[in-house]
Coordinates of C-alpha atoms and ligand atoms in Angstrom, one line a residue:
X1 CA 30.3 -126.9 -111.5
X2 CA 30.0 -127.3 -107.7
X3 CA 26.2 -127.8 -108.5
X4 CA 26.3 -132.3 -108.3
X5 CA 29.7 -132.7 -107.6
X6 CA 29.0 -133.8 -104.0
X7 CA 29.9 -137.5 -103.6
X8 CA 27.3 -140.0 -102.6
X9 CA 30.1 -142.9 -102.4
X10 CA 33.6 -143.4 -101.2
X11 CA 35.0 -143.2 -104.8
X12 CA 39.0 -142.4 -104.1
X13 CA 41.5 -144.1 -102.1
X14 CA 44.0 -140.9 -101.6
X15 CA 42.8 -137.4 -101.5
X16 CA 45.0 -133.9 -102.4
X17 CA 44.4 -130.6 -100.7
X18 CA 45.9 -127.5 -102.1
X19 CA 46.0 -127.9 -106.2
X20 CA 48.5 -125.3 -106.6
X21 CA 51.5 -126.2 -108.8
X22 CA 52.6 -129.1 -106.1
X23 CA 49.4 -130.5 -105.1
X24 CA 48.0 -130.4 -109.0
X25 CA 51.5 -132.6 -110.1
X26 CA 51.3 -135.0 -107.3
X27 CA 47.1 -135.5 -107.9
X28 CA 48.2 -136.1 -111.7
X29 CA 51.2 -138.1 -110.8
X30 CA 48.9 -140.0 -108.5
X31 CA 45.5 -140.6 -111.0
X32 CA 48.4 -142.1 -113.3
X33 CA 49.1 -144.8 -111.1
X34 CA 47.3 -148.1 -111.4
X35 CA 44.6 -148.6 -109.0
X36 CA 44.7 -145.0 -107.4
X37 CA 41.2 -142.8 -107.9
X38 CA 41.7 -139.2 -106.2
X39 CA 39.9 -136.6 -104.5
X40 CA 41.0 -133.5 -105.1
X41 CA 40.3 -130.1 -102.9
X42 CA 41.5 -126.7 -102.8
X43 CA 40.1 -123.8 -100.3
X44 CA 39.1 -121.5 -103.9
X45 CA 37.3 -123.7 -106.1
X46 CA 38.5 -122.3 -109.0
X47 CA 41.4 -124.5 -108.5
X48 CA 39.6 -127.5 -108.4
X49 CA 38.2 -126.5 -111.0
X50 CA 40.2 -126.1 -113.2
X51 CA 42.5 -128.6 -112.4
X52 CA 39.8 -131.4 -113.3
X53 CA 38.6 -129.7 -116.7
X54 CA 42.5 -129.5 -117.6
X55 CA 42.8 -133.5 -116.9
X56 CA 40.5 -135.4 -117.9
X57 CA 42.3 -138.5 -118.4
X58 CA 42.9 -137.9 -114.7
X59 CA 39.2 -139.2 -113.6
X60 CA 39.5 -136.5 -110.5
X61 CA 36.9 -136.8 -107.7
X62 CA 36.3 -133.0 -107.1
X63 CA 35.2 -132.0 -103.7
X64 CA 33.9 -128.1 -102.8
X65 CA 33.8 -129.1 -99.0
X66 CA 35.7 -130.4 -96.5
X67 CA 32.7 -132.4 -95.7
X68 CA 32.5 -133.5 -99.1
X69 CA 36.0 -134.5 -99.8
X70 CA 36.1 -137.0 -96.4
X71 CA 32.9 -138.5 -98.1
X72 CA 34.7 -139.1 -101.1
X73 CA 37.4 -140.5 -99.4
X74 CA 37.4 -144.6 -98.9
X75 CA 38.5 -145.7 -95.2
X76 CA 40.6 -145.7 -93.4
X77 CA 40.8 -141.8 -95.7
X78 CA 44.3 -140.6 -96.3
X79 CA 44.9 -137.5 -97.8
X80 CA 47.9 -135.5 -98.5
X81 CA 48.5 -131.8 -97.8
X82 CA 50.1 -129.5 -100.2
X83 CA 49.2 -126.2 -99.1
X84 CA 51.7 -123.0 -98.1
X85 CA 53.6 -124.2 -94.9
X86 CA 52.6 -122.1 -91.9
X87 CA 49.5 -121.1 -90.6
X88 CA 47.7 -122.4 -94.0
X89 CA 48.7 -126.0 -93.2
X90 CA 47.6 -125.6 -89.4
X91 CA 43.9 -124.5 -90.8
X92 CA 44.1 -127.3 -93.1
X93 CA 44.7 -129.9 -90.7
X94 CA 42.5 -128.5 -88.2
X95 CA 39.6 -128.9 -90.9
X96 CA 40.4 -131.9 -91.9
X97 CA 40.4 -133.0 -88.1
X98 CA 36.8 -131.9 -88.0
X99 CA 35.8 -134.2 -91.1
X100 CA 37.8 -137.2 -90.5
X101 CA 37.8 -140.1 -88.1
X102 CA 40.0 -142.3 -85.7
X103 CA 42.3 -144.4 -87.9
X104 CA 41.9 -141.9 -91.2
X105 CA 45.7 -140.4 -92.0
X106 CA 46.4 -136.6 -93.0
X107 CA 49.9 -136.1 -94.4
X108 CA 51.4 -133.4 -94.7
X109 CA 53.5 -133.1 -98.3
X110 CA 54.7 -129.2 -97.5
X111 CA 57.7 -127.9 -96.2
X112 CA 57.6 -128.0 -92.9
X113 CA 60.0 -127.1 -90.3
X114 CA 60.0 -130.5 -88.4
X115 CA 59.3 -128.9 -84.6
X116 CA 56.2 -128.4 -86.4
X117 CA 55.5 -131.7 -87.2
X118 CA 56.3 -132.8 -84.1
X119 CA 53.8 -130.8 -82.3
X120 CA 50.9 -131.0 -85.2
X121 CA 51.5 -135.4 -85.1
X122 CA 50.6 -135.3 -81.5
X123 CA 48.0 -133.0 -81.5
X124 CA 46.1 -134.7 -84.3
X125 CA 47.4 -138.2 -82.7
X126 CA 45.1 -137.3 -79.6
X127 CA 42.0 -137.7 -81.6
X128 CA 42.6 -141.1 -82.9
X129 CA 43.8 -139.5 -86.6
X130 CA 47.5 -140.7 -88.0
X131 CA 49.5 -137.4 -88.9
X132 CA 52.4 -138.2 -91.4
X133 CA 55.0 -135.4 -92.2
X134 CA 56.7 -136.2 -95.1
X135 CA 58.9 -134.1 -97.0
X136 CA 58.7 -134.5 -101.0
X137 CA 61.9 -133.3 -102.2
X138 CA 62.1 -132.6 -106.5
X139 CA 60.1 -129.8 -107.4
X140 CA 57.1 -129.2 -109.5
X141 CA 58.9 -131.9 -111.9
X142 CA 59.4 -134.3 -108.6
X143 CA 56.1 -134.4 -107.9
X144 CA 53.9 -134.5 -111.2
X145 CA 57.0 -137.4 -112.4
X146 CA 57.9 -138.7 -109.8
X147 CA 59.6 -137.1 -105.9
X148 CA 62.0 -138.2 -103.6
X149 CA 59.5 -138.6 -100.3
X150 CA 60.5 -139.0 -96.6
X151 CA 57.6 -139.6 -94.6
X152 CA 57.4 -139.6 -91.1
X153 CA 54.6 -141.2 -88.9
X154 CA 53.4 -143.9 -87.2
X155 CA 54.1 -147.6 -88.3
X156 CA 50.2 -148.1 -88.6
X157 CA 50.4 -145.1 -91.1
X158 CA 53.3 -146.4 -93.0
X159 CA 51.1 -149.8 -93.5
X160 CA 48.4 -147.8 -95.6
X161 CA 50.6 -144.8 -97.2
X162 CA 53.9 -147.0 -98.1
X163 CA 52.5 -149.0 -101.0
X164 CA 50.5 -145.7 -102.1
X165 CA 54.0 -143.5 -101.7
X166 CA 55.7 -146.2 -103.9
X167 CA 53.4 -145.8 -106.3
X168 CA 54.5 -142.7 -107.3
X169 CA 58.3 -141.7 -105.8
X170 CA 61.1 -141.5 -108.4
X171 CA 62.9 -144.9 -108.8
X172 CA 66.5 -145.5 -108.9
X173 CA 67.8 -149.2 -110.2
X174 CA 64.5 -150.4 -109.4
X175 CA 64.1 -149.2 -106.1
X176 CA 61.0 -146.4 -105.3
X177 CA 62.5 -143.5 -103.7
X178 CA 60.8 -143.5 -100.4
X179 CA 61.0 -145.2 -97.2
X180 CA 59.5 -145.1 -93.6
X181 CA 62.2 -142.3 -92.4
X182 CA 60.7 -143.0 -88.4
X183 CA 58.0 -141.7 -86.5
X184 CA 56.3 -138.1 -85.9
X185 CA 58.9 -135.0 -87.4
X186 CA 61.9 -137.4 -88.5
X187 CA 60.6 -137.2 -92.8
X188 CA 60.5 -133.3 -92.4
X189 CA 64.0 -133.1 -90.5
X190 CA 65.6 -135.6 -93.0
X191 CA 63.8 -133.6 -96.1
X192 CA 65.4 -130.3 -93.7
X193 CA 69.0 -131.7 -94.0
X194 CA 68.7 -132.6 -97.4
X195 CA 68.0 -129.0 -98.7
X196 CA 71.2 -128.0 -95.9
X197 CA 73.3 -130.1 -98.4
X198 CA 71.5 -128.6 -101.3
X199 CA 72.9 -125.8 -100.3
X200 CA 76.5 -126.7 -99.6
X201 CA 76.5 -128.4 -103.3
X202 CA 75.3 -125.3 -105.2
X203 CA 78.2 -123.3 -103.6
X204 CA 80.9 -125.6 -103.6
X205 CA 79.4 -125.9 -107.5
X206 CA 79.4 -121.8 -107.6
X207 CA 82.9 -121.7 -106.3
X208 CA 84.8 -124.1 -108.5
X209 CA 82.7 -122.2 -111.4
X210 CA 84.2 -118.8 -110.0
X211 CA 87.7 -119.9 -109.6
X212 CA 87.7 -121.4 -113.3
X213 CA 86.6 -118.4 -114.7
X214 CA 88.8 -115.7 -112.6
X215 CA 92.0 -118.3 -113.0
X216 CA 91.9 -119.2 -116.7
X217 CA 89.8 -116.4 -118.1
X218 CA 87.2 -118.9 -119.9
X219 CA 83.7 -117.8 -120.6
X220 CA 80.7 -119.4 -119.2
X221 CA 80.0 -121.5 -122.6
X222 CA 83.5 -123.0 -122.4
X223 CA 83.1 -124.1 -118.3
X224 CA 79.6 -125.3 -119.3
X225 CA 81.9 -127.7 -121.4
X226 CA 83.6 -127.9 -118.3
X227 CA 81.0 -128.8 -116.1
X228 CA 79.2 -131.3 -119.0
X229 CA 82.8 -133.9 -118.8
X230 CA 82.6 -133.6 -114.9
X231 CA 79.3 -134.6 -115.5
X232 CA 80.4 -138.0 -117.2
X233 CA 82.6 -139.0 -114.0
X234 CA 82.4 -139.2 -110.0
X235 CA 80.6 -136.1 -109.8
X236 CA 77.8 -137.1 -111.8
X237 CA 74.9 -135.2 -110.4
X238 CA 71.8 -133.0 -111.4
X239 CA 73.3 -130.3 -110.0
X240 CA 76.3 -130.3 -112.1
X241 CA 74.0 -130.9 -115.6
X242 CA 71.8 -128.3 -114.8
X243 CA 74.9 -125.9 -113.8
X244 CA 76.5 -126.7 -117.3
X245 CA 72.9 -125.8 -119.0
X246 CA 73.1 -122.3 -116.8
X247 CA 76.6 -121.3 -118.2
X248 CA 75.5 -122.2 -121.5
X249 CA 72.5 -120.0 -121.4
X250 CA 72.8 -117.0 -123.3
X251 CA 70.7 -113.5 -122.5
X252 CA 68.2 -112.9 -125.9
X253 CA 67.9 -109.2 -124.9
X254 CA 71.6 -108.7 -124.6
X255 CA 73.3 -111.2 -126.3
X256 CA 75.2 -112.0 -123.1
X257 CA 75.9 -114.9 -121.0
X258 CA 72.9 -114.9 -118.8
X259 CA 74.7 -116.0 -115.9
X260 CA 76.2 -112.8 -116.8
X261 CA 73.1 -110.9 -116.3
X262 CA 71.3 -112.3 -113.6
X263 CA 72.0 -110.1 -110.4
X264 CA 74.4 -111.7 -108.1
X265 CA 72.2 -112.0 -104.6
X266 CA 70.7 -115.2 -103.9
X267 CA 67.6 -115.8 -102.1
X268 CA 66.9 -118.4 -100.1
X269 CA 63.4 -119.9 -98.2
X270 CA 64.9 -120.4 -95.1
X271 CA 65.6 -124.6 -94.9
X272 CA 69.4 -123.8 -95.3
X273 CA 68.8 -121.9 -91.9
X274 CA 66.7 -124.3 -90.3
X275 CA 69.4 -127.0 -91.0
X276 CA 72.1 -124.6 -89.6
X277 CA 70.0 -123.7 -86.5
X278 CA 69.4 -127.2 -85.6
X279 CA 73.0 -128.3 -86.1
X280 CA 74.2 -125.2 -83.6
X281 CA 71.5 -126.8 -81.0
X282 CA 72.3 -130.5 -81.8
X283 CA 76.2 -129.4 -81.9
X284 CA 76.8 -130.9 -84.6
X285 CA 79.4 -128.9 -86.9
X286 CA 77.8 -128.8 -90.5
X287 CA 80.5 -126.0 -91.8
X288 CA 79.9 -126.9 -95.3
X289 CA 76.1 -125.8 -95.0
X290 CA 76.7 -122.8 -92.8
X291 CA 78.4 -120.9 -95.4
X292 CA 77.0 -121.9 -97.9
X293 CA 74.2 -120.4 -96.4
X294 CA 76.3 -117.6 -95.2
X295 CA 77.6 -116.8 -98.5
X296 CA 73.6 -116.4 -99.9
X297 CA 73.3 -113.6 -97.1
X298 CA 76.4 -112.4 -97.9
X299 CA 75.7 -111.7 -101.5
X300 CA 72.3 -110.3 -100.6
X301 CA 73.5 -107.1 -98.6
X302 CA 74.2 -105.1 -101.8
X303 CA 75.1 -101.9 -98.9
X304 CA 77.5 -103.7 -97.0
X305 CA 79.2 -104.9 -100.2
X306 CA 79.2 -100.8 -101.9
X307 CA 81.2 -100.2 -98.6
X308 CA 83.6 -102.4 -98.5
X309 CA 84.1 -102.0 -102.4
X310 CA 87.3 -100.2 -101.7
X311 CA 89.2 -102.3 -99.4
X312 CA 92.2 -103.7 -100.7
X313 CA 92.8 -107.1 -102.2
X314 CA 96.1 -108.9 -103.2
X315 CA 98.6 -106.8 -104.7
X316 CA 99.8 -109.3 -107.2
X317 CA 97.6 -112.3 -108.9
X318 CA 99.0 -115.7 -108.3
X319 CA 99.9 -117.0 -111.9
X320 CA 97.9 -120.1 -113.1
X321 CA 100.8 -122.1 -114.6
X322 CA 98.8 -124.8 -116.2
X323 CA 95.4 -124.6 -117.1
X324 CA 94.3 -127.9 -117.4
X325 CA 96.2 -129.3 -114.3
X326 CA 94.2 -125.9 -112.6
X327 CA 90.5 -126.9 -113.4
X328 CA 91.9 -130.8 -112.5
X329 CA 92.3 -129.4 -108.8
X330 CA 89.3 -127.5 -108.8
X331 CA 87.5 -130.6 -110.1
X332 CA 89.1 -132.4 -107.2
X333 CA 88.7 -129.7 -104.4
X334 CA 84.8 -129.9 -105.1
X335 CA 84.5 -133.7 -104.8
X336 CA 86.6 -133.3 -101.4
X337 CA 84.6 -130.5 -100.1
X338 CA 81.4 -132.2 -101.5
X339 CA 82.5 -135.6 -99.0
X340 CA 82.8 -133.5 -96.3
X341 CA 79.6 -131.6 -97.1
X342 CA 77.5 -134.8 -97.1
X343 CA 79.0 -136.2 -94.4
X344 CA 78.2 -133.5 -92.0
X345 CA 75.0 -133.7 -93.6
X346 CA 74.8 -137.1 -92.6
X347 CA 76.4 -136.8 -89.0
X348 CA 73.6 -134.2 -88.3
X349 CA 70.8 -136.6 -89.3
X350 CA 72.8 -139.4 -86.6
X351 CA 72.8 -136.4 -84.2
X352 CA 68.9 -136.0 -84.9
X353 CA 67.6 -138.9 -84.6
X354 CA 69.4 -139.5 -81.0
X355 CA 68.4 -136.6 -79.9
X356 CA 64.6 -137.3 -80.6
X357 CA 64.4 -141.1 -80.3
X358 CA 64.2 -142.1 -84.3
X359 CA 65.8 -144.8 -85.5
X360 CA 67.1 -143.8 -88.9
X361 CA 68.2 -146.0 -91.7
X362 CA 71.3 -143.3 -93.0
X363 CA 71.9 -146.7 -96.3
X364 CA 68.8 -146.0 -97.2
X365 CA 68.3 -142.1 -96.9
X366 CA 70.7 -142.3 -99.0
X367 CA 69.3 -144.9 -101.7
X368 CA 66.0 -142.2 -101.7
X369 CA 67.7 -139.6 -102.8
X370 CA 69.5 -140.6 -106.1
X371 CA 66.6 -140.1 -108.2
X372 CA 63.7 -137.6 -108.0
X373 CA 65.8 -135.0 -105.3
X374 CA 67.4 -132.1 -106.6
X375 CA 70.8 -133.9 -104.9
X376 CA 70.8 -137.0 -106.8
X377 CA 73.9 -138.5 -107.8
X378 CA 76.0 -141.1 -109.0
X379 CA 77.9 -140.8 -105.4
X380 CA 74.9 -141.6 -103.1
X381 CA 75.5 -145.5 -104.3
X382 CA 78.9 -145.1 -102.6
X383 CA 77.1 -143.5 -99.2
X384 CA 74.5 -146.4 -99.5
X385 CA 77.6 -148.6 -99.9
X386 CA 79.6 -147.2 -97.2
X387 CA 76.0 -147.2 -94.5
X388 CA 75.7 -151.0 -95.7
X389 CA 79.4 -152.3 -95.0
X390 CA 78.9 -150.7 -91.4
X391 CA 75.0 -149.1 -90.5
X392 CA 76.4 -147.2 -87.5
X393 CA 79.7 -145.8 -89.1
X394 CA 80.6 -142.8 -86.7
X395 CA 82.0 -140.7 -89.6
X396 CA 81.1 -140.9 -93.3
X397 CA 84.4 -140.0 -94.3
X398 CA 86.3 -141.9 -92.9
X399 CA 84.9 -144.9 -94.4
X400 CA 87.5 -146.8 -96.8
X401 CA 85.9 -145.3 -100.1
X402 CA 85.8 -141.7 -99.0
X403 CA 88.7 -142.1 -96.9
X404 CA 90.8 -143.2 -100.3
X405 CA 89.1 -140.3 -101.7
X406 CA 90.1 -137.5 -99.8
X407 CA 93.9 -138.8 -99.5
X408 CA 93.7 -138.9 -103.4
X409 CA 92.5 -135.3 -103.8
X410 CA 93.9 -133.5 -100.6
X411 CA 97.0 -132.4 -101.8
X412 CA 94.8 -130.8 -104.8
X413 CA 92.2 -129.1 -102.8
X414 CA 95.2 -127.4 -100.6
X415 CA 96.6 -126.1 -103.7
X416 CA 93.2 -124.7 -105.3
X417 CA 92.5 -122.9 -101.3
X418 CA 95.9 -121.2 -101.8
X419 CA 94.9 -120.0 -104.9
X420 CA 91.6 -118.8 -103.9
X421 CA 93.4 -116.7 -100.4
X422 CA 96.1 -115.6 -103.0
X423 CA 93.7 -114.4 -105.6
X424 CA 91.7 -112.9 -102.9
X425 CA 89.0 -115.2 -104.5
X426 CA 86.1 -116.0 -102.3
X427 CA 86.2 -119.7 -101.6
X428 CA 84.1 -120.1 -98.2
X429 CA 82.8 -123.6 -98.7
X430 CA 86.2 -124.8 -100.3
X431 CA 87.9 -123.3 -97.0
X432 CA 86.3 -124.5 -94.6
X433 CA 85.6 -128.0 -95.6
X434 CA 89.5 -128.4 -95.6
X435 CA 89.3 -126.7 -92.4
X436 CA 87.1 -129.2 -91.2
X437 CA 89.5 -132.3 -92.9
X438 CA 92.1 -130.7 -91.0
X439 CA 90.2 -130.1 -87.9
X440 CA 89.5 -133.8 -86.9
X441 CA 92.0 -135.2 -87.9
X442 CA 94.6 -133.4 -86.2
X443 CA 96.3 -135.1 -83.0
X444 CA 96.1 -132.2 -81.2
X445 CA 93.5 -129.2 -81.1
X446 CA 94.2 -125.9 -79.9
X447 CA 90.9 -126.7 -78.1
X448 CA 93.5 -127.2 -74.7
X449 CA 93.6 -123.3 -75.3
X450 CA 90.5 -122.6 -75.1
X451 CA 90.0 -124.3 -72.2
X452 CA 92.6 -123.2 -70.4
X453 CA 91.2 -119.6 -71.6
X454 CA 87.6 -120.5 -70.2
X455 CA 88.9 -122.3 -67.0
X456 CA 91.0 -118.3 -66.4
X457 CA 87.9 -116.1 -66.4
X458 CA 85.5 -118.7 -65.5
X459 CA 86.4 -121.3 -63.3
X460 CA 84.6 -123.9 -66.1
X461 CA 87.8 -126.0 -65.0
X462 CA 89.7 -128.8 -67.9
X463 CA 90.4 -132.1 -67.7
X464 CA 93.8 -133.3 -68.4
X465 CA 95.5 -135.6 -70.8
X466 CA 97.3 -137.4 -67.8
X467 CA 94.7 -138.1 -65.5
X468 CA 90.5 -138.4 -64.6
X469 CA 88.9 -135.8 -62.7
X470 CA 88.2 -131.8 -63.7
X471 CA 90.5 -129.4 -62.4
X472 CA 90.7 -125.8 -61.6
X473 CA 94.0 -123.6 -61.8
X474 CA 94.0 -120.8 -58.6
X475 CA 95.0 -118.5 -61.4
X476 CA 94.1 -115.0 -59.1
X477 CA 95.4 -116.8 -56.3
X478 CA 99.0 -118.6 -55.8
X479 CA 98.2 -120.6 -59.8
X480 CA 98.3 -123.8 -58.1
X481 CA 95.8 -126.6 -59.7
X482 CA 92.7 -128.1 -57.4
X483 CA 90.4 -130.8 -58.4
X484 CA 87.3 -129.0 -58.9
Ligands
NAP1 N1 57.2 -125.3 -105.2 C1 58.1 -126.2 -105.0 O1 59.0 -126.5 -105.8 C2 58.0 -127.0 -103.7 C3 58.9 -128.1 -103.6 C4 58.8 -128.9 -102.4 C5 57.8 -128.6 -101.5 N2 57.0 -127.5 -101.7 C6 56.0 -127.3 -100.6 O2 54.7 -127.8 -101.1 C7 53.7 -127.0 -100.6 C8 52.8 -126.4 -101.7 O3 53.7 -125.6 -102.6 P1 53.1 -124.9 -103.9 O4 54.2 -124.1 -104.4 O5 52.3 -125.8 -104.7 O6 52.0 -123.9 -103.3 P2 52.1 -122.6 -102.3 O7 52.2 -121.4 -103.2 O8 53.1 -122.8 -101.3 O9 50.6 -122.7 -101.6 C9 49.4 -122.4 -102.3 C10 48.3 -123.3 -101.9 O10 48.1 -123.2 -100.5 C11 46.7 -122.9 -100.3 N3 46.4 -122.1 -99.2 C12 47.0 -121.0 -98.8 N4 46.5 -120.6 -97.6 C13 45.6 -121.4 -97.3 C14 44.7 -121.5 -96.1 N5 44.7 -120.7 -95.2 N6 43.9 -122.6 -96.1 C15 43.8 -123.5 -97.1 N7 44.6 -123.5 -98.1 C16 45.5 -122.4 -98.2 C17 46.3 -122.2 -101.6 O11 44.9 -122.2 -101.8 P3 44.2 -121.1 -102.6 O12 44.2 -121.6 -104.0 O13 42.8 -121.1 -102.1 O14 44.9 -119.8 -102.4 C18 47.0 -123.0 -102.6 O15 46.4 -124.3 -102.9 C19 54.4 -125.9 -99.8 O16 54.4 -126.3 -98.4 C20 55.8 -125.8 -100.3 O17 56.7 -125.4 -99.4 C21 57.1 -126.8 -102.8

């Protein structure tokens, strides 16, 4: 089949390399779209291969070279990326490099960790080539359907990719999930923070599930119930449809629930830790994401957990009174945590995009992510509402919708914590999102503490409440205060 597949003419307008599971959705997703024609390339031709014999319909340019797929390619060429992140996508772009020309665009679709993208956009930037990071958030469905895509990259990028993205993104209310994120690593970082609040969802979901059971007793198939009537009001979500299909899942070699069955250590591929990582440098406090992230490793340390097996836990269970006003709580704890879990989220993509000069539309982040991401919802219209009655709100929830939220389900997501410390119930997402409530808006912060604690054993003086200026207390001396 290689035999005559070299291209005499510039046949496609977009180009794919890497036809594993992504790249072969997004090529298909791509041929499907009016106008497009697409070059398709994978480093083992088998791929390629097969790919085009599957999809016919498709009307694939295969390529078998590098050198064949740029001459397949019309200009300016644009092709997207979709190999392993790592070292596979620095060979790729490095070949690609070789083959294309000043004003040609590589992006890549993987997921990379954005300090990545940031180097690799102006390395390839030096040779006259546009380099476009974008992340593709929806999985294998996403991308052969229809992703969530944040690109990054120049504006001159954005002119040739944009109508080409819109093509194929998911679409909410008639809006294409993708937009021009801002320049070099900002589509990666944004796709980063995305999968940080991924992971603060599934937990705060996994909690509420866990306290549910251990309170009332139910079985998976009745929470799946659960979980399906959420589904119908303000936490209307993917996540919490595809948590009620889980529960209801039943083990055909056991007869058991299969949630039941699966072994309780999660894995994880490491964007939960990026997001964490970069929040700690950015000091930003995302504690929503953290343990969530936390809790995966947690579960995954099956020694640690044998040992401490025999430690005690409450003496007595904490009696749940009233069922239904029980799961109510828990229902309302997870849309409080969930707020706060987004709105760190949020604050860390503000803190970002300071820090490395993007400007970054948060309205309509959030407008691309309620289709075609795995964290669509019903409540990213109220975060696009919220960004659009003020663009540079300072703190997501403490605009008036979330704001009326919280005070509506405070006094419920108090009582479910309780339960969960009283239970000796694991609630660590739960906890420390009320922590975090708490936390800012207190008056006062035992933060003066800690000061005064720093300022003892290291001089790192305070500043004071009454007055401007640092000061120093002589506290091995005669404990008088100096202006430092
Ligand atoms: N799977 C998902 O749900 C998902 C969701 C969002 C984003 N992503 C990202 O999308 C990208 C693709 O994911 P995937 O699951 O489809 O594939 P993958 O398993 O991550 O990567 C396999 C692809 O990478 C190619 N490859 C590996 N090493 C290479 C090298 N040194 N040079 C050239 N090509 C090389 C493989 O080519 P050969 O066939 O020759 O081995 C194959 O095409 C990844 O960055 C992934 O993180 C995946």
């Amino acid at each position: 089949m290689n035999e005559g597949a070299g291209v005499s003419e510039a046949a496609a307008n977009i180009g794919v390399v890497g036809l594993a599971v992504m790249g072969a959705n997004l090529s298909r997703n791509l041929a499907s779209r009016e106008g497009n024609t697409v070059a398709v390339f994978n480093r083992s031709p088998q791929r390629t291969e097969a790919l085009v014999a599957a999809h016919p319909e498709a009307q694939f340019v295969p390529a078998f070279t590098y050198e064949e797929f740029a001459a397949s390619l019309q200009k300016p060429r644009t092709a997207v990326i979709m190999v392993q992140a790592g070292a596979a996508t620095d060979a790729t772009i490095d070949a690609l490099v070789d083959v294309f020309e000043p004003g040609d665009i590589i992006v890549d679709g993987g997921n990379a960790y954005f300090p990545d993208t940031i180097r690799r956009e102006r390395a390839v930037r030096a040779t006259g080539i546009n380099f476009v990071g974008a992340g593709i958030s929806g999985g294998e469905e996403g991308a052969l359907n229809g992703p969530s895509i944040m690109p990054g990259g120049s504006d001159e990028a954005w002119q040739t990719l944009g109508p080409i993205l819109r093509s194929i993104a998911a679409v909410a209310e008639g809006e294409p999930c993708v937009t021009h994120v801002g320049h070099d690593g900002a589509g990666h970082f944004v796709k980063m923070v995305h999968n940080g609040i991924e992971y603060a969802d599934m937990q705060l979901i996994a909690e509420a599930y866990d306290l549910i059971r251990r309170g009332t007793g139910k079985s998976p198939a009745e929470i799946a119930d659960i979980f399906a009537e959420w589904n119908d009001g303000e936490l209307e979500s993917y996540l919490i449809e595809i948590t009620a299909e889980v529960l209801r899942q039943n083990d055909a070699a056991t007869g058991k629930p299969l949630v039941d069955v699966i072994l309780d250590q999660a894995g994880a591929k490491g964007t939960g830790a990026w997001t964490v990582q970069t929040a700690l440098a950015l000091g930003v406090p995302v504690s929503g994401i953290a343990e969530a992230t936390f809790a995966r490793s947690l579960s995954s340390h099956p020694e640690q957990r044998a040992a401490a097996s025999s430690l005690p836990g409450p003496s007595e269970q904490p009696a749940v009174a009233d069922e239904a006003a029980f799961i109510e709580d828990v229902r309302q704890a997870l849309y409080a945590s969930k707020i706060v879990a987004y709105s760190q989220g949020f604050d860390e993509i503000r803190a970002g995009a300071a820090e490395y000069g993007w400007t970054i539309d948060l309205g309509a982040i959030s407008r691309i992510w309620r289709a075609g991401c795995i964290i669509r919802a019903q409540f990213l219209n109220r975060i696009a509402d919220a960004y659009a009655a003020e663009s540079d709100l300072a703190l997501l929830m403490s605009a008036p919708y979330f704001a009326e939220a919280l005070a509506k389900s405070q006094e419920a997501w108090r009582r479910v914590v309780v339960h969960a410390t009283g239970a000796g119930i694991p609630a660590p997402a739960f906890s420390s999102s009320l922590a975090y409530y708490d936390g800012l808006r207190a008056e006062r912060l035992p933060a003066a503490l800690v000061q005064g604690q720093r300022d003892f054993f290291g001089a790192h003086t305070y500043r004071r409440t009454d007055r401007p200026g640092s000061f120093h207390t002589l506290w091995s001396g005669d404990r008088s205060e100096i202006s430092a």
